[in-house]
PDB file of C-alpha atoms in Angstrom:
ATOM      1  CA  MET A   1      31.447 -47.031 -21.990  1.00 45.00           C
ATOM      2  CA  ALA A   2      32.738 -49.238 -19.221  1.00 47.00           C
ATOM      3  CA  LEU A   3      31.515 -48.093 -15.839  1.00 44.00           C
ATOM      4  CA  SER A   4      32.678 -48.673 -12.278  1.00 47.00           C
ATOM      5  CA  SER A   5      31.595 -47.781  -8.753  1.00 52.00           C
ATOM      6  CA  VAL A   6      33.587 -45.424  -6.518  1.00 56.00           C
ATOM      7  CA  SER A   7      36.072 -46.803  -3.976  1.00 61.00           C
ATOM      8  CA  PRO A   8      37.635 -44.315  -1.533  1.00 62.00           C
ATOM      9  CA  GLY A   9      41.433 -44.244  -1.439  1.00 63.00           C
ATOM     10  CA  VAL A  10      41.822 -45.730  -4.946  1.00 69.00           C
ATOM     11  CA  ASP A  11      43.197 -43.718  -7.861  1.00 84.00           C
ATOM     12  CA  ARG A  12      40.717 -42.595 -10.492  1.00 90.00           C
ATOM     13  CA  TYR A  13      41.222 -42.796 -14.238  1.00 93.00           C
ATOM     14  CA  VAL A  14      39.374 -41.977 -17.456  1.00 94.00           C
ATOM     15  CA  THR A  15      40.571 -43.379 -20.783  1.00 94.00           C
ATOM     16  CA  ILE A  16      39.187 -42.027 -24.053  1.00 93.00           C
ATOM     17  CA  PHE A  17      39.480 -43.848 -27.371  1.00 93.00           C
ATOM     18  CA  ARG A  18      39.263 -42.219 -30.786  1.00 89.00           C
ATOM     19  CA  TYR A  19      36.588 -44.657 -31.968  1.00 89.00           C
ATOM     20  CA  GLY A  20      34.151 -43.453 -29.313  1.00 88.00           C
ATOM     21  CA  SER A  21      34.645 -45.615 -26.226  1.00 92.00           C
ATOM     22  CA  VAL A  22      35.201 -44.040 -22.814  1.00 93.00           C
ATOM     23  CA  VAL A  23      36.327 -46.135 -19.839  1.00 94.00           C
ATOM     24  CA  PHE A  24      35.962 -44.938 -16.249  1.00 94.00           C
ATOM     25  CA  PHE A  25      37.826 -46.242 -13.219  1.00 93.00           C
ATOM     26  CA  ASN A  26      36.472 -45.282  -9.806  1.00 89.00           C
ATOM     27  CA  VAL A  27      34.449 -42.328 -11.141  1.00 91.00           C
ATOM     28  CA  SER A  28      30.967 -41.441  -9.849  1.00 89.00           C
ATOM     29  CA  TRP A  29      27.898 -41.489 -12.106  1.00 89.00           C
ATOM     30  CA  LYS A  30      27.536 -37.727 -11.789  1.00 90.00           C
ATOM     31  CA  GLU A  31      31.122 -37.121 -12.874  1.00 91.00           C
ATOM     32  CA  GLN A  32      30.769 -39.628 -15.703  1.00 90.00           C
ATOM     33  CA  ARG A  33      27.801 -37.736 -17.137  1.00 88.00           C
ATOM     34  CA  GLU A  34      29.666 -34.434 -16.851  1.00 90.00           C
ATOM     35  CA  ILE A  35      32.769 -35.832 -18.552  1.00 91.00           C
ATOM     36  CA  ILE A  36      30.765 -37.417 -21.361  1.00 89.00           C
ATOM     37  CA  ALA A  37      28.867 -34.173 -21.950  1.00 87.00           C
ATOM     38  CA  GLU A  38      32.178 -32.358 -22.248  1.00 89.00           C
ATOM     39  CA  ILE A  39      33.629 -34.964 -24.613  1.00 89.00           C
ATOM     40  CA  LYS A  40      30.589 -34.755 -26.899  1.00 87.00           C
ATOM     41  CA  LYS A  41      31.282 -31.066 -27.483  1.00 86.00           C
ATOM     42  CA  TYR A  42      34.391 -32.082 -29.419  1.00 84.00           C
ATOM     43  CA  SER A  43      33.111 -35.237 -31.104  1.00 83.00           C
ATOM     44  CA  LYS A  44      31.055 -35.892 -34.223  1.00 81.00           C
ATOM     45  CA  ASP A  45      28.222 -38.359 -34.819  1.00 77.00           C
ATOM     46  CA  SER A  46      27.984 -38.950 -31.075  1.00 78.00           C
ATOM     47  CA  ILE A  47      25.318 -41.287 -29.714  1.00 78.00           C
ATOM     48  CA  SER A  48      22.385 -39.684 -27.929  1.00 74.00           C
ATOM     49  CA  ILE A  49      22.391 -39.843 -24.143  1.00 72.00           C
ATOM     50  CA  GLY A  50      20.697 -43.014 -22.936  1.00 73.00           C
ATOM     51  CA  PHE A  51      21.466 -44.990 -26.111  1.00 75.00           C
ATOM     52  CA  GLU A  52      25.151 -45.655 -25.436  1.00 80.00           C
ATOM     53  CA  GLN A  53      26.432 -49.206 -25.158  1.00 85.00           C
ATOM     54  CA  ARG A  54      27.448 -49.801 -21.526  1.00 88.00           C
ATOM     55  CA  GLU A  55      29.421 -52.485 -19.735  1.00 88.00           C
ATOM     56  CA  LYS A  56      30.351 -52.781 -16.068  1.00 89.00           C
ATOM     57  CA  TYR A  57      33.258 -54.742 -14.639  1.00 89.00           C
ATOM     58  CA  GLU A  58      34.724 -54.691 -11.145  1.00 89.00           C
ATOM     59  CA  ILE A  59      38.443 -54.430 -10.387  1.00 87.00           C
ATOM     60  CA  ALA A  60      39.567 -55.906  -7.040  1.00 85.00           C
ATOM     61  CA  ILE A  61      42.800 -54.456  -5.650  1.00 83.00           C
ATOM     62  CA  LYS A  62      44.913 -56.940  -3.673  1.00 83.00           C
ATOM     63  CA  PRO A  63      48.299 -55.463  -2.704  1.00 83.00           C
ATOM     64  CA  GLY A  64      51.205 -57.858  -2.272  1.00 77.00           C
ATOM     65  CA  MET A  65      50.028 -60.496  -4.754  1.00 73.00           C
ATOM     66  CA  THR A  66      52.656 -63.189  -5.302  1.00 72.00           C
ATOM     67  CA  GLU A  67      53.969 -64.142  -8.733  1.00 72.00           C
ATOM     68  CA  ALA A  68      51.978 -67.378  -8.543  1.00 73.00           C
ATOM     69  CA  GLU A  69      48.765 -65.475  -7.789  1.00 71.00           C
ATOM     70  CA  ILE A  70      49.352 -63.038 -10.667  1.00 69.00           C
ATOM     71  CA  GLU A  71      49.798 -65.899 -13.141  1.00 68.00           C
ATOM     72  CA  SER A  72      46.944 -68.041 -11.800  1.00 68.00           C
ATOM     73  CA  ASP A  73      43.509 -68.426 -13.341  1.00 65.00           C
ATOM     74  CA  ASP A  74      42.016 -66.756 -10.254  1.00 68.00           C
ATOM     75  CA  VAL A  75      43.111 -63.357 -11.581  1.00 79.00           C
ATOM     76  CA  ILE A  76      39.987 -63.207 -13.752  1.00 80.00           C
ATOM     77  CA  LYS A  77      36.559 -64.088 -12.404  1.00 76.00           C
ATOM     78  CA  GLY A  78      33.176 -63.854 -14.089  1.00 74.00           C
ATOM     79  CA  ASP A  79      32.367 -60.419 -12.679  1.00 81.00           C
ATOM     80  CA  TYR A  80      35.738 -58.987 -11.623  1.00 83.00           C
ATOM     81  CA  ALA A  81      39.498 -58.977 -12.173  1.00 86.00           C
ATOM     82  CA  ARG A  82      42.064 -59.062  -9.354  1.00 85.00           C
ATOM     83  CA  VAL A  83      45.219 -56.940  -9.622  1.00 86.00           C
ATOM     84  CA  ALA A  84      47.954 -55.972  -7.163  1.00 81.00           C
ATOM     85  CA  GLN A  85      47.528 -52.281  -7.915  1.00 84.00           C
ATOM     86  CA  LEU A  86      45.609 -50.049 -10.289  1.00 86.00           C
ATOM     87  CA  ASN A  87      48.567 -48.541 -12.122  1.00 88.00           C
ATOM     88  CA  MET A  88      48.814 -47.191 -15.661  1.00 92.00           C
ATOM     89  CA  ASN A  89      49.796 -50.576 -17.114  1.00 91.00           C
ATOM     90  CA  ASN A  90      46.747 -52.350 -15.689  1.00 91.00           C
ATOM     91  CA  VAL A  91      44.550 -49.415 -16.673  1.00 92.00           C
ATOM     92  CA  ALA A  92      45.877 -49.698 -20.244  1.00 93.00           C
ATOM     93  CA  VAL A  93      45.090 -53.397 -20.713  1.00 93.00           C
ATOM     94  CA  ILE A  94      41.762 -53.319 -18.856  1.00 93.00           C
ATOM     95  CA  SER A  95      40.483 -50.239 -20.679  1.00 94.00           C
ATOM     96  CA  THR A  96      41.539 -51.712 -24.026  1.00 94.00           C
ATOM     97  CA  ILE A  97      39.351 -54.783 -23.532  1.00 93.00           C
ATOM     98  CA  MET A  98      36.435 -52.785 -22.090  1.00 94.00           C
ATOM     99  CA  SER A  99      36.546 -50.287 -24.956  1.00 94.00           C
ATOM    100  CA  GLN A 100      36.650 -53.091 -27.513  1.00 95.00           C
ATOM    101  CA  THR A 101      33.715 -54.941 -25.978  1.00 94.00           C
ATOM    102  CA  VAL A 102      31.371 -51.936 -26.072  1.00 93.00           C
ATOM    103  CA  ALA A 103      32.604 -51.039 -29.561  1.00 94.00           C
ATOM    104  CA  LEU A 104      31.766 -54.563 -30.777  1.00 95.00           C
ATOM    105  CA  ASP A 105      28.300 -54.253 -29.212  1.00 93.00           C
ATOM    106  CA  SER A 106      27.757 -50.994 -31.071  1.00 92.00           C
ATOM    107  CA  TYR A 107      29.007 -52.417 -34.377  1.00 93.00           C
ATOM    108  CA  ASN A 108      26.796 -55.467 -33.959  1.00 94.00           C
ATOM    109  CA  VAL A 109      23.702 -53.274 -33.494  1.00 93.00           C
ATOM    110  CA  THR A 110      24.585 -51.287 -36.623  1.00 93.00           C
ATOM    111  CA  VAL A 111      25.198 -54.436 -38.671  1.00 93.00           C
ATOM    112  CA  GLU A 112      21.809 -55.824 -37.595  1.00 93.00           C
ATOM    113  CA  GLU A 113      20.205 -52.613 -38.874  1.00 93.00           C
ATOM    114  CA  LEU A 114      22.049 -52.962 -42.189  1.00 91.00           C
ATOM    115  CA  LEU A 115      20.823 -56.550 -42.544  1.00 91.00           C
ATOM    116  CA  ALA A 116      17.262 -55.373 -41.860  1.00 90.00           C
ATOM    117  CA  ALA A 117      17.606 -52.733 -44.590  1.00 88.00           C
ATOM    118  CA  LEU A 118      18.824 -55.368 -47.057  1.00 83.00           C
ATOM    119  CA  GLU A 119      15.948 -57.641 -46.083  1.00 85.00           C
ATOM    120  CA  GLN A 120      13.495 -54.884 -46.967  1.00 84.00           C
ATOM    121  CA  ILE A 121      15.125 -54.398 -50.352  1.00 79.00           C
ATOM    122  CA  ASN A 122      15.044 -58.165 -50.882  1.00 79.00           C
ATOM    123  CA  GLU A 123      11.294 -58.288 -50.175  1.00 82.00           C
ATOM    124  CA  ASN A 124      10.667 -55.548 -52.715  1.00 78.00           C
ATOM    125  CA  VAL A 125      12.787 -57.299 -55.349  1.00 73.00           C
ATOM    126  CA  LYS A 126      10.844 -60.529 -54.709  1.00 76.00           C
ATOM    127  CA  LYS A 127       7.610 -58.682 -55.497  1.00 77.00           C
ATOM    128  CA  THR A 128       8.709 -56.515 -58.434  1.00 75.00           C
ATOM    129  CA  GLY A 129      11.845 -58.184 -59.770  1.00 68.00           C
ATOM    130  CA  ARG A 130      13.475 -54.744 -59.892  1.00 70.00           C
ATOM    131  CA  ILE A 131      15.343 -52.353 -57.642  1.00 68.00           C
ATOM    132  CA  ALA A 132      13.798 -48.903 -57.383  1.00 69.00           C
ATOM    133  CA  ASN A 133      15.925 -45.768 -57.680  1.00 71.00           C
ATOM    134  CA  ASP A 134      15.604 -44.888 -53.991  1.00 73.00           C
ATOM    135  CA  GLU A 135      16.653 -48.437 -53.089  1.00 74.00           C
ATOM    136  CA  LYS A 136      19.810 -48.088 -55.178  1.00 75.00           C
ATOM    137  CA  GLU A 137      20.984 -45.240 -52.961  1.00 78.00           C
ATOM    138  CA  ALA A 138      20.092 -47.208 -49.814  1.00 79.00           C
ATOM    139  CA  LEU A 139      22.003 -50.232 -51.151  1.00 79.00           C
ATOM    140  CA  PHE A 140      25.154 -48.223 -51.837  1.00 80.00           C
ATOM    141  CA  LYS A 141      24.992 -46.710 -48.344  1.00 85.00           C
ATOM    142  CA  VAL A 142      24.681 -50.178 -46.775  1.00 85.00           C
ATOM    143  CA  VAL A 143      27.697 -51.459 -48.691  1.00 84.00           C
ATOM    144  CA  ALA A 144      29.774 -48.380 -47.823  1.00 85.00           C
ATOM    145  CA  GLN A 145      28.853 -48.559 -44.134  1.00 89.00           C
ATOM    146  CA  SER A 146      29.617 -52.280 -43.895  1.00 89.00           C
ATOM    147  CA  ASN A 147      33.045 -51.668 -45.439  1.00 87.00           C
ATOM    148  CA  SER A 148      33.638 -48.824 -42.994  1.00 90.00           C
ATOM    149  CA  ILE A 149      32.728 -51.011 -39.995  1.00 92.00           C
ATOM    150  CA  PHE A 150      35.111 -53.765 -41.043  1.00 91.00           C
ATOM    151  CA  ASN A 151      37.951 -51.292 -41.583  1.00 91.00           C
ATOM    152  CA  ASP A 152      37.265 -49.595 -38.240  1.00 92.00           C
ATOM    153  CA  MET A 153      37.371 -52.886 -36.328  1.00 92.00           C
ATOM    154  CA  LEU A 154      40.777 -53.676 -37.780  1.00 90.00           C
ATOM    155  CA  THR A 155      42.461 -50.268 -37.947  1.00 90.00           C
ATOM    156  CA  LYS A 156      40.832 -48.269 -35.125  1.00 91.00           C
ATOM    157  CA  VAL A 157      39.553 -50.754 -32.552  1.00 92.00           C
ATOM    158  CA  ARG A 158      42.421 -53.086 -33.513  1.00 91.00           C
ATOM    159  CA  VAL A 159      40.608 -56.187 -32.304  1.00 90.00           C
ATOM    160  CA  LYS A 160      43.118 -58.573 -33.860  1.00 88.00           C
ATOM    161  CA  GLU A 161      46.208 -56.765 -32.561  1.00 88.00           C
ATOM    162  CA  ARG A 162      47.864 -57.624 -29.274  1.00 85.00           C
ATOM    163  CA  SER A 163      48.199 -54.969 -26.571  1.00 85.00           C
ATOM    164  CA  ASP A 164      51.711 -53.512 -26.440  1.00 86.00           C
ATOM    165  CA  THR A 165      51.470 -53.243 -22.664  1.00 87.00           C
ATOM    166  CA  ALA A 166      50.470 -56.902 -22.304  1.00 85.00           C
ATOM    167  CA  TRP A 167      53.324 -57.832 -24.614  1.00 85.00           C
ATOM    168  CA  ASN A 168      55.905 -55.886 -22.600  1.00 86.00           C
ATOM    169  CA  TYR A 169      54.694 -56.695 -19.068  1.00 83.00           C
ATOM    170  CA  ALA A 170      54.081 -60.319 -18.143  1.00 78.00           C
ATOM    171  CA  GLN A 171      52.029 -59.353 -15.075  1.00 80.00           C
ATOM    172  CA  CYS A 172      49.555 -57.537 -17.340  1.00 86.00           C
ATOM    173  CA  ASP A 173      49.397 -60.289 -19.928  1.00 87.00           C
ATOM    174  CA  ARG A 174      47.305 -62.630 -17.750  1.00 87.00           C
ATOM    175  CA  VAL A 175      44.780 -59.873 -17.078  1.00 89.00           C
ATOM    176  CA  TYR A 176      44.610 -58.953 -20.749  1.00 90.00           C
ATOM    177  CA  GLU A 177      44.233 -62.489 -22.075  1.00 90.00           C
ATOM    178  CA  GLY A 178      41.829 -63.468 -19.293  1.00 89.00           C
ATOM    179  CA  MET A 179      39.537 -60.490 -19.896  1.00 91.00           C
ATOM    180  CA  LYS A 180      39.694 -60.996 -23.644  1.00 92.00           C
ATOM    181  CA  GLU A 181      38.520 -64.566 -23.149  1.00 91.00           C
ATOM    182  CA  GLU A 182      35.931 -63.577 -20.521  1.00 91.00           C
ATOM    183  CA  PHE A 183      34.318 -61.024 -22.839  1.00 91.00           C
ATOM    184  CA  GLU A 184      34.687 -63.334 -25.871  1.00 93.00           C
ATOM    185  CA  VAL A 185      36.237 -60.559 -27.924  1.00 94.00           C
ATOM    186  CA  ASP A 186      37.542 -62.793 -30.722  1.00 94.00           C
ATOM    187  CA  GLU A 187      34.295 -64.781 -30.961  1.00 95.00           C
ATOM    188  CA  ARG A 188      32.143 -61.648 -31.098  1.00 94.00           C
ATOM    189  CA  PHE A 189      34.436 -60.143 -33.705  1.00 94.00           C
ATOM    190  CA  SER A 190      33.994 -63.295 -35.807  1.00 94.00           C
ATOM    191  CA  HIS A 191      30.188 -63.052 -35.462  1.00 95.00           C
ATOM    192  CA  VAL A 192      30.195 -59.457 -36.687  1.00 94.00           C
ATOM    193  CA  VAL A 193      32.478 -60.395 -39.595  1.00 93.00           C
ATOM    194  CA  PHE A 194      30.131 -63.277 -40.482  1.00 93.00           C
ATOM    195  CA  LYS A 195      27.206 -60.836 -40.692  1.00 92.00           C
ATOM    196  CA  LEU A 196      29.287 -58.412 -42.753  1.00 91.00           C
ATOM    197  CA  ASN A 197      30.029 -61.242 -45.171  1.00 88.00           C
ATOM    198  CA  LEU A 198      26.287 -61.867 -45.458  1.00 87.00           C
ATOM    199  CA  ILE A 199      25.831 -58.218 -46.347  1.00 86.00           C
ATOM    200  CA  GLN A 200      28.533 -58.458 -49.008  1.00 83.00           C
ATOM    201  CA  GLN A 201      26.935 -61.572 -50.503  1.00 82.00           C
ATOM    202  CA  ASN A 202      23.517 -59.920 -50.593  1.00 79.00           C
ATOM    203  CA  ALA A 203      25.013 -56.766 -52.039  1.00 77.00           C
ATOM    204  CA  LYS A 204      26.633 -58.781 -54.833  1.00 77.00           C
ATOM    205  CA  PHE A 205      23.225 -60.268 -55.713  1.00 71.00           C
ATOM    206  CA  PHE A 206      21.584 -56.847 -55.799  1.00 72.00           C
ATOM    207  CA  LEU A 207      24.413 -55.382 -57.868  1.00 71.00           C
ATOM    208  CA  ASP A 208      23.923 -58.230 -60.360  1.00 70.00           C
ATOM    209  CA  VAL A 209      20.226 -57.318 -60.519  1.00 64.00           C
ATOM    210  CA  LEU A 210      21.156 -53.683 -61.155  1.00 64.00           C
ATOM    211  CA  HIS A 211      23.607 -54.762 -63.863  1.00 64.00           C
ATOM    212  CA  ASN A 212      20.907 -56.836 -65.553  1.00 61.00           C
ATOM    213  CA  GLN A 213      18.470 -53.930 -65.350  1.00 55.00           C
ATOM    214  CA  LYS A 214      21.034 -51.661 -66.960  1.00 57.00           C
ATOM    215  CA  SER A 215      21.840 -54.278 -69.617  1.00 50.00           C
ATOM    216  CA  ASN A 216      18.148 -54.692 -70.422  1.00 49.00           C
ATOM    217  CA  ALA A 217      17.724 -50.941 -70.714  1.00 52.00           C
ATOM    218  CA  LEU A 218      20.715 -50.705 -73.058  1.00 49.00           C
ATOM    219  CA  GLU A 219      19.352 -53.565 -75.154  1.00 47.00           C
ATOM    220  CA  TRP A 220      16.032 -51.767 -75.564  1.00 48.00           C
ATOM    221  CA  ILE A 221      17.815 -48.545 -76.508  1.00 54.00           C
ATOM    222  CA  ILE A 222      19.814 -50.427 -79.157  1.00 53.00           C
ATOM    223  CA  ILE A 223      16.638 -52.080 -80.488  1.00 53.00           C
ATOM    224  CA  VAL A 224      14.883 -48.702 -80.727  1.00 53.00           C
ATOM    225  CA  LEU A 225      17.868 -47.142 -82.497  1.00 52.00           C
ATOM    226  CA  ILE A 226      18.086 -50.059 -84.937  1.00 54.00           C
ATOM    227  CA  GLY A 227      14.345 -49.797 -85.579  1.00 53.00           C
ATOM    228  CA  PHE A 228      14.657 -46.064 -86.156  1.00 52.00           C
ATOM    229  CA  GLU A 229      17.541 -46.610 -88.581  1.00 58.00           C
ATOM    230  CA  CYS A 230      15.568 -49.284 -90.442  1.00 56.00           C
ATOM    231  CA  GLY A 231      12.643 -46.901 -90.697  1.00 53.00           C
ATOM    232  CA  LEU A 232      14.866 -44.217 -92.206  1.00 50.00           C
ATOM    233  CA  MET A 233      16.255 -46.707 -94.705  1.00 58.00           C
ATOM    234  CA  LEU A 234      12.763 -47.782 -95.784  1.00 53.00           C
ATOM    235  CA  MET A 235      11.676 -44.188 -96.131  1.00 56.00           C
ATOM    236  CA  ASP A 236      14.750 -43.424 -98.226  1.00 59.00           C
ATOM    237  CA  MET A 237      14.225 -46.462-100.430  1.00 58.00           C
ATOM    238  CA  SER A 238      10.574 -45.614-100.990  1.00 59.00           C
ATOM    239  CA  GLY A 239      11.341 -41.987-101.791  1.00 57.00           C
ATOM    240  CA  MET A 240       9.340 -40.701 -98.845  1.00 55.00           C
ATOM    241  CA  GLY A 241      12.481 -39.385 -97.191  1.00 50.00           C
ATOM    242  CA  THR A 242      13.236 -37.104-100.159  1.00 55.00           C
ATOM    243  CA  MET A 243       9.662 -35.883-100.189  1.00 55.00           C
ATOM    244  CA  LEU A 244       9.744 -35.061 -96.485  1.00 49.00           C
ATOM    245  CA  LEU A 245      13.045 -33.218 -96.798  1.00 49.00           C
ATOM    246  CA  SER A 246      11.842 -31.196 -99.787  1.00 56.00           C
ATOM    247  CA  GLY A 247       8.623 -30.352 -97.963  1.00 53.00           C
ATOM    248  CA  SER A 248       6.510 -31.704-100.839  1.00 51.00           C
TER     249      SER A 248
END
């Protein structure tokens, strides 16, 4: 969630994204809590209250900004963005960046947890040289979740896609690009992808271990079957097989 303080006389907006981010413009804390509670009634796998990823950014309204001011670097500061008016176009580009930044924070936390789970499996393999049955299920869940996160960042959060509004309106493009740089969206995306690649590399190692375990088990089964067949042949050659079959 991206949060803001209340300014009298300024329009208020709430933008809701399908991947779970909610961005508030000029909405009080009390109203934010009420809105979120209502949204959670219609959502699944929602985060418990108090554990949400939050980000705050101020929007300064300066009516009558000149073209030079709109295109200058002063539009974006470390703790606020300056716009001529808070219209739907500015709301669209600002909320897009704010929703992406909290989504990346959430994904990063999840990926760290997945890496911790793999580290635990790795410690156990170091000690035993094998992967236990319960660890197999945990491993498959880690791999599936890491794949899901990567797909979500590209197809739902759309981190690598340019905002249509910024593309169509030059006055919004400076705000969009400036905020994207300020919140280091591309860099943070790359960091999450780097960690996901680590998970994939670790998963490949563990899957190789599982394959070797399965191969070893199959080899022992083949050896036992061959031994059993050899035993039957010896019994048949010695005549003991006929005696056993005849019950004598």
